[in-house]
Tab-separated table of C-alpha atoms in Angstrom:
chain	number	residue	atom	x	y	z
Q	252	UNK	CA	13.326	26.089	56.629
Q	253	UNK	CA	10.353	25.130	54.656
Q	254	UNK	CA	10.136	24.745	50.916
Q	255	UNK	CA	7.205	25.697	48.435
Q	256	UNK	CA	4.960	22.468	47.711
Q	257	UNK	CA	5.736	21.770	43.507
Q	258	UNK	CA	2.549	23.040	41.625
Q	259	UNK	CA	0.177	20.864	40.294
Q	260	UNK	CA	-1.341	20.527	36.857
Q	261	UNK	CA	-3.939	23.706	37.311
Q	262	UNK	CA	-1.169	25.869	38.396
Q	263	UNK	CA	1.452	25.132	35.760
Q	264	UNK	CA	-1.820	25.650	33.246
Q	265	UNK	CA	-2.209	28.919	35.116
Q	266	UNK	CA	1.112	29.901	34.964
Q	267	UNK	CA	1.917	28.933	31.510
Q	268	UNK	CA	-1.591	31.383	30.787
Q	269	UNK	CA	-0.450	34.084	32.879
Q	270	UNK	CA	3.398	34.110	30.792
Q	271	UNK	CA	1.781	33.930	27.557
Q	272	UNK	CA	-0.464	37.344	28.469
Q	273	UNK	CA	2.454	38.990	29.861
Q	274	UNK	CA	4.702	38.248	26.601
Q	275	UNK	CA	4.350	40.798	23.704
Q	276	UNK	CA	5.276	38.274	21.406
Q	277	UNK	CA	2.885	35.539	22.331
Q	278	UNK	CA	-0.050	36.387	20.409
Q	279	UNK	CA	-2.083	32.826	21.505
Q	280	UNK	CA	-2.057	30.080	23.816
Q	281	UNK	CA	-4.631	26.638	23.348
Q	282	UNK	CA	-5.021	24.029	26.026
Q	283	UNK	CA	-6.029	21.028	24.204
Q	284	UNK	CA	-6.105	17.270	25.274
Q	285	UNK	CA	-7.976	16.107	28.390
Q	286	UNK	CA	-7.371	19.439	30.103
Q	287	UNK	CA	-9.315	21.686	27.380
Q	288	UNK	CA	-12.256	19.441	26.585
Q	289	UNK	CA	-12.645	19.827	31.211
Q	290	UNK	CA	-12.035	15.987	31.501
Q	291	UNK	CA	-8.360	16.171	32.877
Q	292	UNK	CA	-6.773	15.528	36.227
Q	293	UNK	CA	-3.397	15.800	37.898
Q	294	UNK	CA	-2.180	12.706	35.797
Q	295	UNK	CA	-3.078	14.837	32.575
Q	296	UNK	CA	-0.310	16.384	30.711
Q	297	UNK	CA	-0.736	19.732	29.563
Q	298	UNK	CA	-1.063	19.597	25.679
Q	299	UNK	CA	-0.698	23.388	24.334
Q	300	UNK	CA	-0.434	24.899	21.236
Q	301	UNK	CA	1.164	28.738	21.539
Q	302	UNK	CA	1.443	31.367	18.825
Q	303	UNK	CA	4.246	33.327	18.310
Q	304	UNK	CA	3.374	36.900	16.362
Q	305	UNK	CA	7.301	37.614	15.147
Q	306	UNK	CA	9.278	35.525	11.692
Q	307	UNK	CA	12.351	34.039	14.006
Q	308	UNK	CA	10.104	31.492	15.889
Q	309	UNK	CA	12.677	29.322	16.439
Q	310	UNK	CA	15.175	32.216	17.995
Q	311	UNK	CA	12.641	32.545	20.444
Q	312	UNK	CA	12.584	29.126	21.546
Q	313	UNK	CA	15.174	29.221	24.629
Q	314	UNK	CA	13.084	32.316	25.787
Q	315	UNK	CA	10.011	29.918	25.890
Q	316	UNK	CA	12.243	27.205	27.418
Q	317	UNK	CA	13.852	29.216	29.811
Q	318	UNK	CA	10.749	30.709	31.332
Q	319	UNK	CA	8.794	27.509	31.532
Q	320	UNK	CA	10.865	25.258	33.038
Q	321	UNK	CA	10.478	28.118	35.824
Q	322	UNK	CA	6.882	27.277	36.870
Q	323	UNK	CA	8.761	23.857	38.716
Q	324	UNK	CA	11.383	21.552	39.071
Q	325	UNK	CA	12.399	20.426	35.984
Q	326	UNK	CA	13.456	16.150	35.365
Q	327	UNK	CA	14.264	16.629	32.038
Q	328	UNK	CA	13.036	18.528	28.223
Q	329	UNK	CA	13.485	18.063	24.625
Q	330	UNK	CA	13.003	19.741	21.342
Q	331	UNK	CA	11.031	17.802	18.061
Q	332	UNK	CA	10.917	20.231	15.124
Q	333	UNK	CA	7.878	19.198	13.338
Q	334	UNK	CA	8.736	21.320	10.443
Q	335	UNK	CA	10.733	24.471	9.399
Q	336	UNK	CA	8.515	26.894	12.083
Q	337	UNK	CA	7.074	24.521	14.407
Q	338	UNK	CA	9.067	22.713	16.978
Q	339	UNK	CA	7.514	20.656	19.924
Q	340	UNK	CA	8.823	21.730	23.535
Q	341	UNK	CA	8.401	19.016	25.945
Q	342	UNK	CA	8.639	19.816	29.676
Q	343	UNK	CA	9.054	17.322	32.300
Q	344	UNK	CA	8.541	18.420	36.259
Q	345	UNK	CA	10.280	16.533	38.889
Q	346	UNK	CA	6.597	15.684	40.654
Q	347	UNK	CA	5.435	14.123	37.672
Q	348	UNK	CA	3.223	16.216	35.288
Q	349	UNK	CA	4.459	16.739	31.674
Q	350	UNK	CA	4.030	19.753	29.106
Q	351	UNK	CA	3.547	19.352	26.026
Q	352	UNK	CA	3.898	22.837	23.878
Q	353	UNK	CA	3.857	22.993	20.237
Q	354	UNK	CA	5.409	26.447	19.331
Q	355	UNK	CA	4.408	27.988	15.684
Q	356	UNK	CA	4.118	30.992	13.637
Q	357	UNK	CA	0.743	33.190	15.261
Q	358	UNK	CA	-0.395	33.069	11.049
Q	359	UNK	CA	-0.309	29.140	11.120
Q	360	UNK	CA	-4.214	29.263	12.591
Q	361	UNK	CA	-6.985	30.429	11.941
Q	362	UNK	CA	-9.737	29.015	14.317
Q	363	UNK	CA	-9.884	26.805	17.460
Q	364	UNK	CA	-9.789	23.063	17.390
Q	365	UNK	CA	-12.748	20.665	18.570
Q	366	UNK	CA	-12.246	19.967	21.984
Q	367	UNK	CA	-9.698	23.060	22.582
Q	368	UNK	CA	-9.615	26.008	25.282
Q	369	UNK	CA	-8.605	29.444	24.179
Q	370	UNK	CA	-6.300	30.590	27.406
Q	371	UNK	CA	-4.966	33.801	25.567
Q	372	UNK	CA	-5.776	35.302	21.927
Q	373	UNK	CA	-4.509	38.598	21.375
Q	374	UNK	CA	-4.766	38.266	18.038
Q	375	UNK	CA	-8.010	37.232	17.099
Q	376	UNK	CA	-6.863	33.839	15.869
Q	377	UNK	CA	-8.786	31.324	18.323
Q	378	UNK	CA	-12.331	33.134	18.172
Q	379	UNK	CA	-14.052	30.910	15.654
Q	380	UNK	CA	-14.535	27.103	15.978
Q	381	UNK	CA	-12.546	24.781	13.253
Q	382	UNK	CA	-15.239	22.205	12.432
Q	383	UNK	CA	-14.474	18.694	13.248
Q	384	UNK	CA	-14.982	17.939	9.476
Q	385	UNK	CA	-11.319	18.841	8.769
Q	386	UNK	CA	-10.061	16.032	10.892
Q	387	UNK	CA	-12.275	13.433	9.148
Q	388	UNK	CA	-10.390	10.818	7.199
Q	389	UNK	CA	-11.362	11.079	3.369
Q	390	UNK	CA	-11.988	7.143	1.765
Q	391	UNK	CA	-8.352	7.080	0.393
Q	392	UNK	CA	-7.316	7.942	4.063
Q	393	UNK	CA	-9.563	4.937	5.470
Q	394	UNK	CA	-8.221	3.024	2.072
Q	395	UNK	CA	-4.605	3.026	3.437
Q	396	UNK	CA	-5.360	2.565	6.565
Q	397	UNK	CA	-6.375	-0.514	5.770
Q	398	UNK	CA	-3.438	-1.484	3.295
Q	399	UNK	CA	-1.073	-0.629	5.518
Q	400	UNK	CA	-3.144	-3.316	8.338
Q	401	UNK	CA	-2.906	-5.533	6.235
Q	402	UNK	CA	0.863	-5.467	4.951
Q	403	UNK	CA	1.808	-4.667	8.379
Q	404	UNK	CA	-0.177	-7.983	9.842
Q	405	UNK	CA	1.512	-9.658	7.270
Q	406	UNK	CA	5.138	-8.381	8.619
Q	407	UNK	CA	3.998	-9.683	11.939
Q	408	UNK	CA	3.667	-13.086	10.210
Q	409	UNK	CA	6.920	-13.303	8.245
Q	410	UNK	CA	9.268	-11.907	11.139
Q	411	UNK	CA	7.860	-14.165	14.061
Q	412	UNK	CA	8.508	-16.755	10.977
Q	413	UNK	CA	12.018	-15.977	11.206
Q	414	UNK	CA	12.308	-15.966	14.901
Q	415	UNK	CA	12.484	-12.080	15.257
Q	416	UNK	CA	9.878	-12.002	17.766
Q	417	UNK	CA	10.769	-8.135	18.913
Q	418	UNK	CA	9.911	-7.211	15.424
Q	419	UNK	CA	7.082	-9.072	15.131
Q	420	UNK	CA	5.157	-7.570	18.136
Q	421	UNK	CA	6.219	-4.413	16.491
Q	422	UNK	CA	4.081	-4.729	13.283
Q	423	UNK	CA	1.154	-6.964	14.782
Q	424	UNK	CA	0.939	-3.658	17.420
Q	425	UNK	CA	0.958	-1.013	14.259
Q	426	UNK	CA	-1.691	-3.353	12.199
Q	427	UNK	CA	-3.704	-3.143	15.058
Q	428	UNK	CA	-3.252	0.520	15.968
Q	429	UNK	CA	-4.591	1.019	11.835
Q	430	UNK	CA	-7.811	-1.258	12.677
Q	431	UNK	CA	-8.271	0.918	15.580
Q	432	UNK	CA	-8.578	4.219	13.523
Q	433	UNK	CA	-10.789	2.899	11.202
Q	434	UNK	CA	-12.693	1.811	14.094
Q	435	UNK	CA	-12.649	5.363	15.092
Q	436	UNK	CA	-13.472	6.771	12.125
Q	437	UNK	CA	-16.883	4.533	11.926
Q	438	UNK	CA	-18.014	5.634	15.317
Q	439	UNK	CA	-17.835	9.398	14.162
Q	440	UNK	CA	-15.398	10.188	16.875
Q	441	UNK	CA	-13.093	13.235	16.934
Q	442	UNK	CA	-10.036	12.835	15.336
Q	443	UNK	CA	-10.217	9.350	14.846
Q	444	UNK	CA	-6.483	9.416	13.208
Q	445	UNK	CA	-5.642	8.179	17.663
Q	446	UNK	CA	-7.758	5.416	17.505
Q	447	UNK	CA	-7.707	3.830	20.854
Q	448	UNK	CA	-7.065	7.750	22.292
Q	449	UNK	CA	-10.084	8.899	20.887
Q	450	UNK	CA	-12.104	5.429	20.964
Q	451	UNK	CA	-11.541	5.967	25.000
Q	452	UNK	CA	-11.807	9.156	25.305
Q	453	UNK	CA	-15.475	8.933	23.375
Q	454	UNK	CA	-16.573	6.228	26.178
Q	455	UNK	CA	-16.452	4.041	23.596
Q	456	UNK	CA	-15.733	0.160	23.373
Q	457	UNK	CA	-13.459	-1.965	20.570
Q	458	UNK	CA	-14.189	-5.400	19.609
Q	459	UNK	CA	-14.163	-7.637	22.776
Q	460	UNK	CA	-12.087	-10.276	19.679
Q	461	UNK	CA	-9.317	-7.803	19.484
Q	462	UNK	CA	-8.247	-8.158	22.987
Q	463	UNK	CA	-7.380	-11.952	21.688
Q	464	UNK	CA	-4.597	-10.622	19.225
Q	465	UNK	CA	-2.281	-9.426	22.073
Q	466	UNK	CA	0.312	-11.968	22.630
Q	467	UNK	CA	2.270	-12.902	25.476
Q	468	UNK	CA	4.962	-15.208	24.431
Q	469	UNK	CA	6.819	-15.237	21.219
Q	470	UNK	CA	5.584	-18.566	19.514
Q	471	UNK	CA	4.586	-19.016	15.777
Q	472	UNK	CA	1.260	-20.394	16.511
Q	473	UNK	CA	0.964	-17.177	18.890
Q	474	UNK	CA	1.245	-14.575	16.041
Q	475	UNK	CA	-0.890	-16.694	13.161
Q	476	UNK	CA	-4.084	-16.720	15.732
Q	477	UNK	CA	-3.705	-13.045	16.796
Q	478	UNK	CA	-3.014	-12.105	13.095
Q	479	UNK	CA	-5.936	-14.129	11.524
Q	480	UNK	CA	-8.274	-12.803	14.064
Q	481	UNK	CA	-7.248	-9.122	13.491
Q	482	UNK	CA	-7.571	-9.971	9.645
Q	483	UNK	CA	-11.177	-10.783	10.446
Q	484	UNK	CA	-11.878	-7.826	11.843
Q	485	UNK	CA	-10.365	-5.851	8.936
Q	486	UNK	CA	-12.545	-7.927	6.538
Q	487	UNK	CA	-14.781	-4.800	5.936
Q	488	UNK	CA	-12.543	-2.543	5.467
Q	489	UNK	CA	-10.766	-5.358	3.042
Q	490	UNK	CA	-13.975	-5.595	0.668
Q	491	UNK	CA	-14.875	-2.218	1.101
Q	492	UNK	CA	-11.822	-0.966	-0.491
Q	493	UNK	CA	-11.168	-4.303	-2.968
Q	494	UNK	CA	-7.814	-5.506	-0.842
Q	495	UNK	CA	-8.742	-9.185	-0.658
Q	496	UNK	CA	-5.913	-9.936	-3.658
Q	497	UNK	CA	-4.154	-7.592	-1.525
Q	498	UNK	CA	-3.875	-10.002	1.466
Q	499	UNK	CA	-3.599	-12.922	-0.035
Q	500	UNK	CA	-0.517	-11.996	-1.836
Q	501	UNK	CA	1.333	-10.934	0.428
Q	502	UNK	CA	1.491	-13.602	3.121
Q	503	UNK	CA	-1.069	-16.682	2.492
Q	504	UNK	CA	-0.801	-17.808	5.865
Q	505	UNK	CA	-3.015	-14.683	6.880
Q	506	UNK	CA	-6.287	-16.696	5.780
Q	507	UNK	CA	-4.500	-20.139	5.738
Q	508	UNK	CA	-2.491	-20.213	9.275
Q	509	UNK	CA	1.653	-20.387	9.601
């Protein structure tokens, strides 16, 4: 007895495709991530977007679940609503690769995303382009960006202080993921609200500096040195947007060390 070999990434895409064409109720299906800008590979999950043309989007929902978790295998799924009408199907296959299907009203778009593929648009939804522009962080975006680096480096600072190390690493990693999108958003990249996701994606580098605020043991010393180097690298941001009070209020050691 021989059994069928588990599809890879192209042919869950292409079955996924083929479902949504075949379902009356389906009015459009976008392959974004990796796989719809053509740089993906079997590691890639499959980030999708899918339309649904009828009010009870959520009734439908074990309809969508049932039939993917045909196309192979299934490890494991779950459910995030990510609003009243929108709920986030993920889809786990034994051999490894991952769907990831965000399920909304057909009305909710009206264009296609940067860096999107249209696989199925019955309804005329996905024909024009959404320019990039919408995705752009305004300067009161980049403005709390920055706070929140800053109080969040500052967290890093007054928990190691106390000996909670795990939440420590917690907020030194968030201030840092904060620089990154600002980074992002002065290179020009494509939805620079990822950061390091879009930074890499780009071909782009970060600050060699930064790689010197990732710690590997849980000392004082540790998180002061990381925290005062990512502060430096803020500084723009910091004068840009008048935060320099901001810093030194709330945790001196920032500029002075722990």
């Amino acid at each position: 007895m021989t059994t069928s070999p588990s599809p890879g990434t192209p042919e869950l895409v292409g079955r996924l495709a083929q479902w949504a064409a075949a379902t009356d109720w389906v009015g459009w299906l976008e392959l974004g991530g990796s796989l719809g800008r053509g740089a993906g590979d079997e590691l890639s999950d499959i980030d999708a977007g899918m339309g649904l043309t009828i009010e009870d989007v959520e009734g439908k929902l074990d309809a969508i679940e049932e039939n993917v978790t045909r196309f192979g295998p299934v490890a494991g799924t779950l459910r995030q609503h990510f609003g009243p009408d929108t709920t986030h199907l993920i889809v786990v296959y034994r051999h490894g690769p991952q769907l990831s299907l965000v399920v909304s009203p057909a009305s909710s778009r009206s264009g296609l995303p940067p860096e999107a593929t249209a696989l199925v648009d019955k309804v005329d939804r996905l024909a024009t382009p959404i320019d990039r522009s919408r995705w752009d962080p305004t300067s009161d975006t980049r403005r709390e960006w920055t706070f929140l680096a800053c109080i969040t480096a500052g967290d890093a600072l007054k928990h190691a202080g106390r000996g909670q190390f795990w939440r420590a690493f917690a907020s030194l990693s968030t201030a840092r993921d904060h620089y990154l999108q600002l980074l992002a958003a002065d290179e020009h990249v494509i939805f620079p609200q990822f950061g390091a996701v879009s930074l890499e994606n780009a071909g782009l580098p970060v600050p060699s500096r930064l790689a010197d605020t990732l710690i590997g043991s849980g000392d004082l010393e540790s998180f002061g040195r990381a925290v005062r180097i990512l502060v430096d690298l803020l500084q723009p941001y910091i004068g840009e947007h008048d935060l320099d009070q901001l810093v030194t209020a709330i945790r001196p050691a920032i500029r002075d060390g722990p």
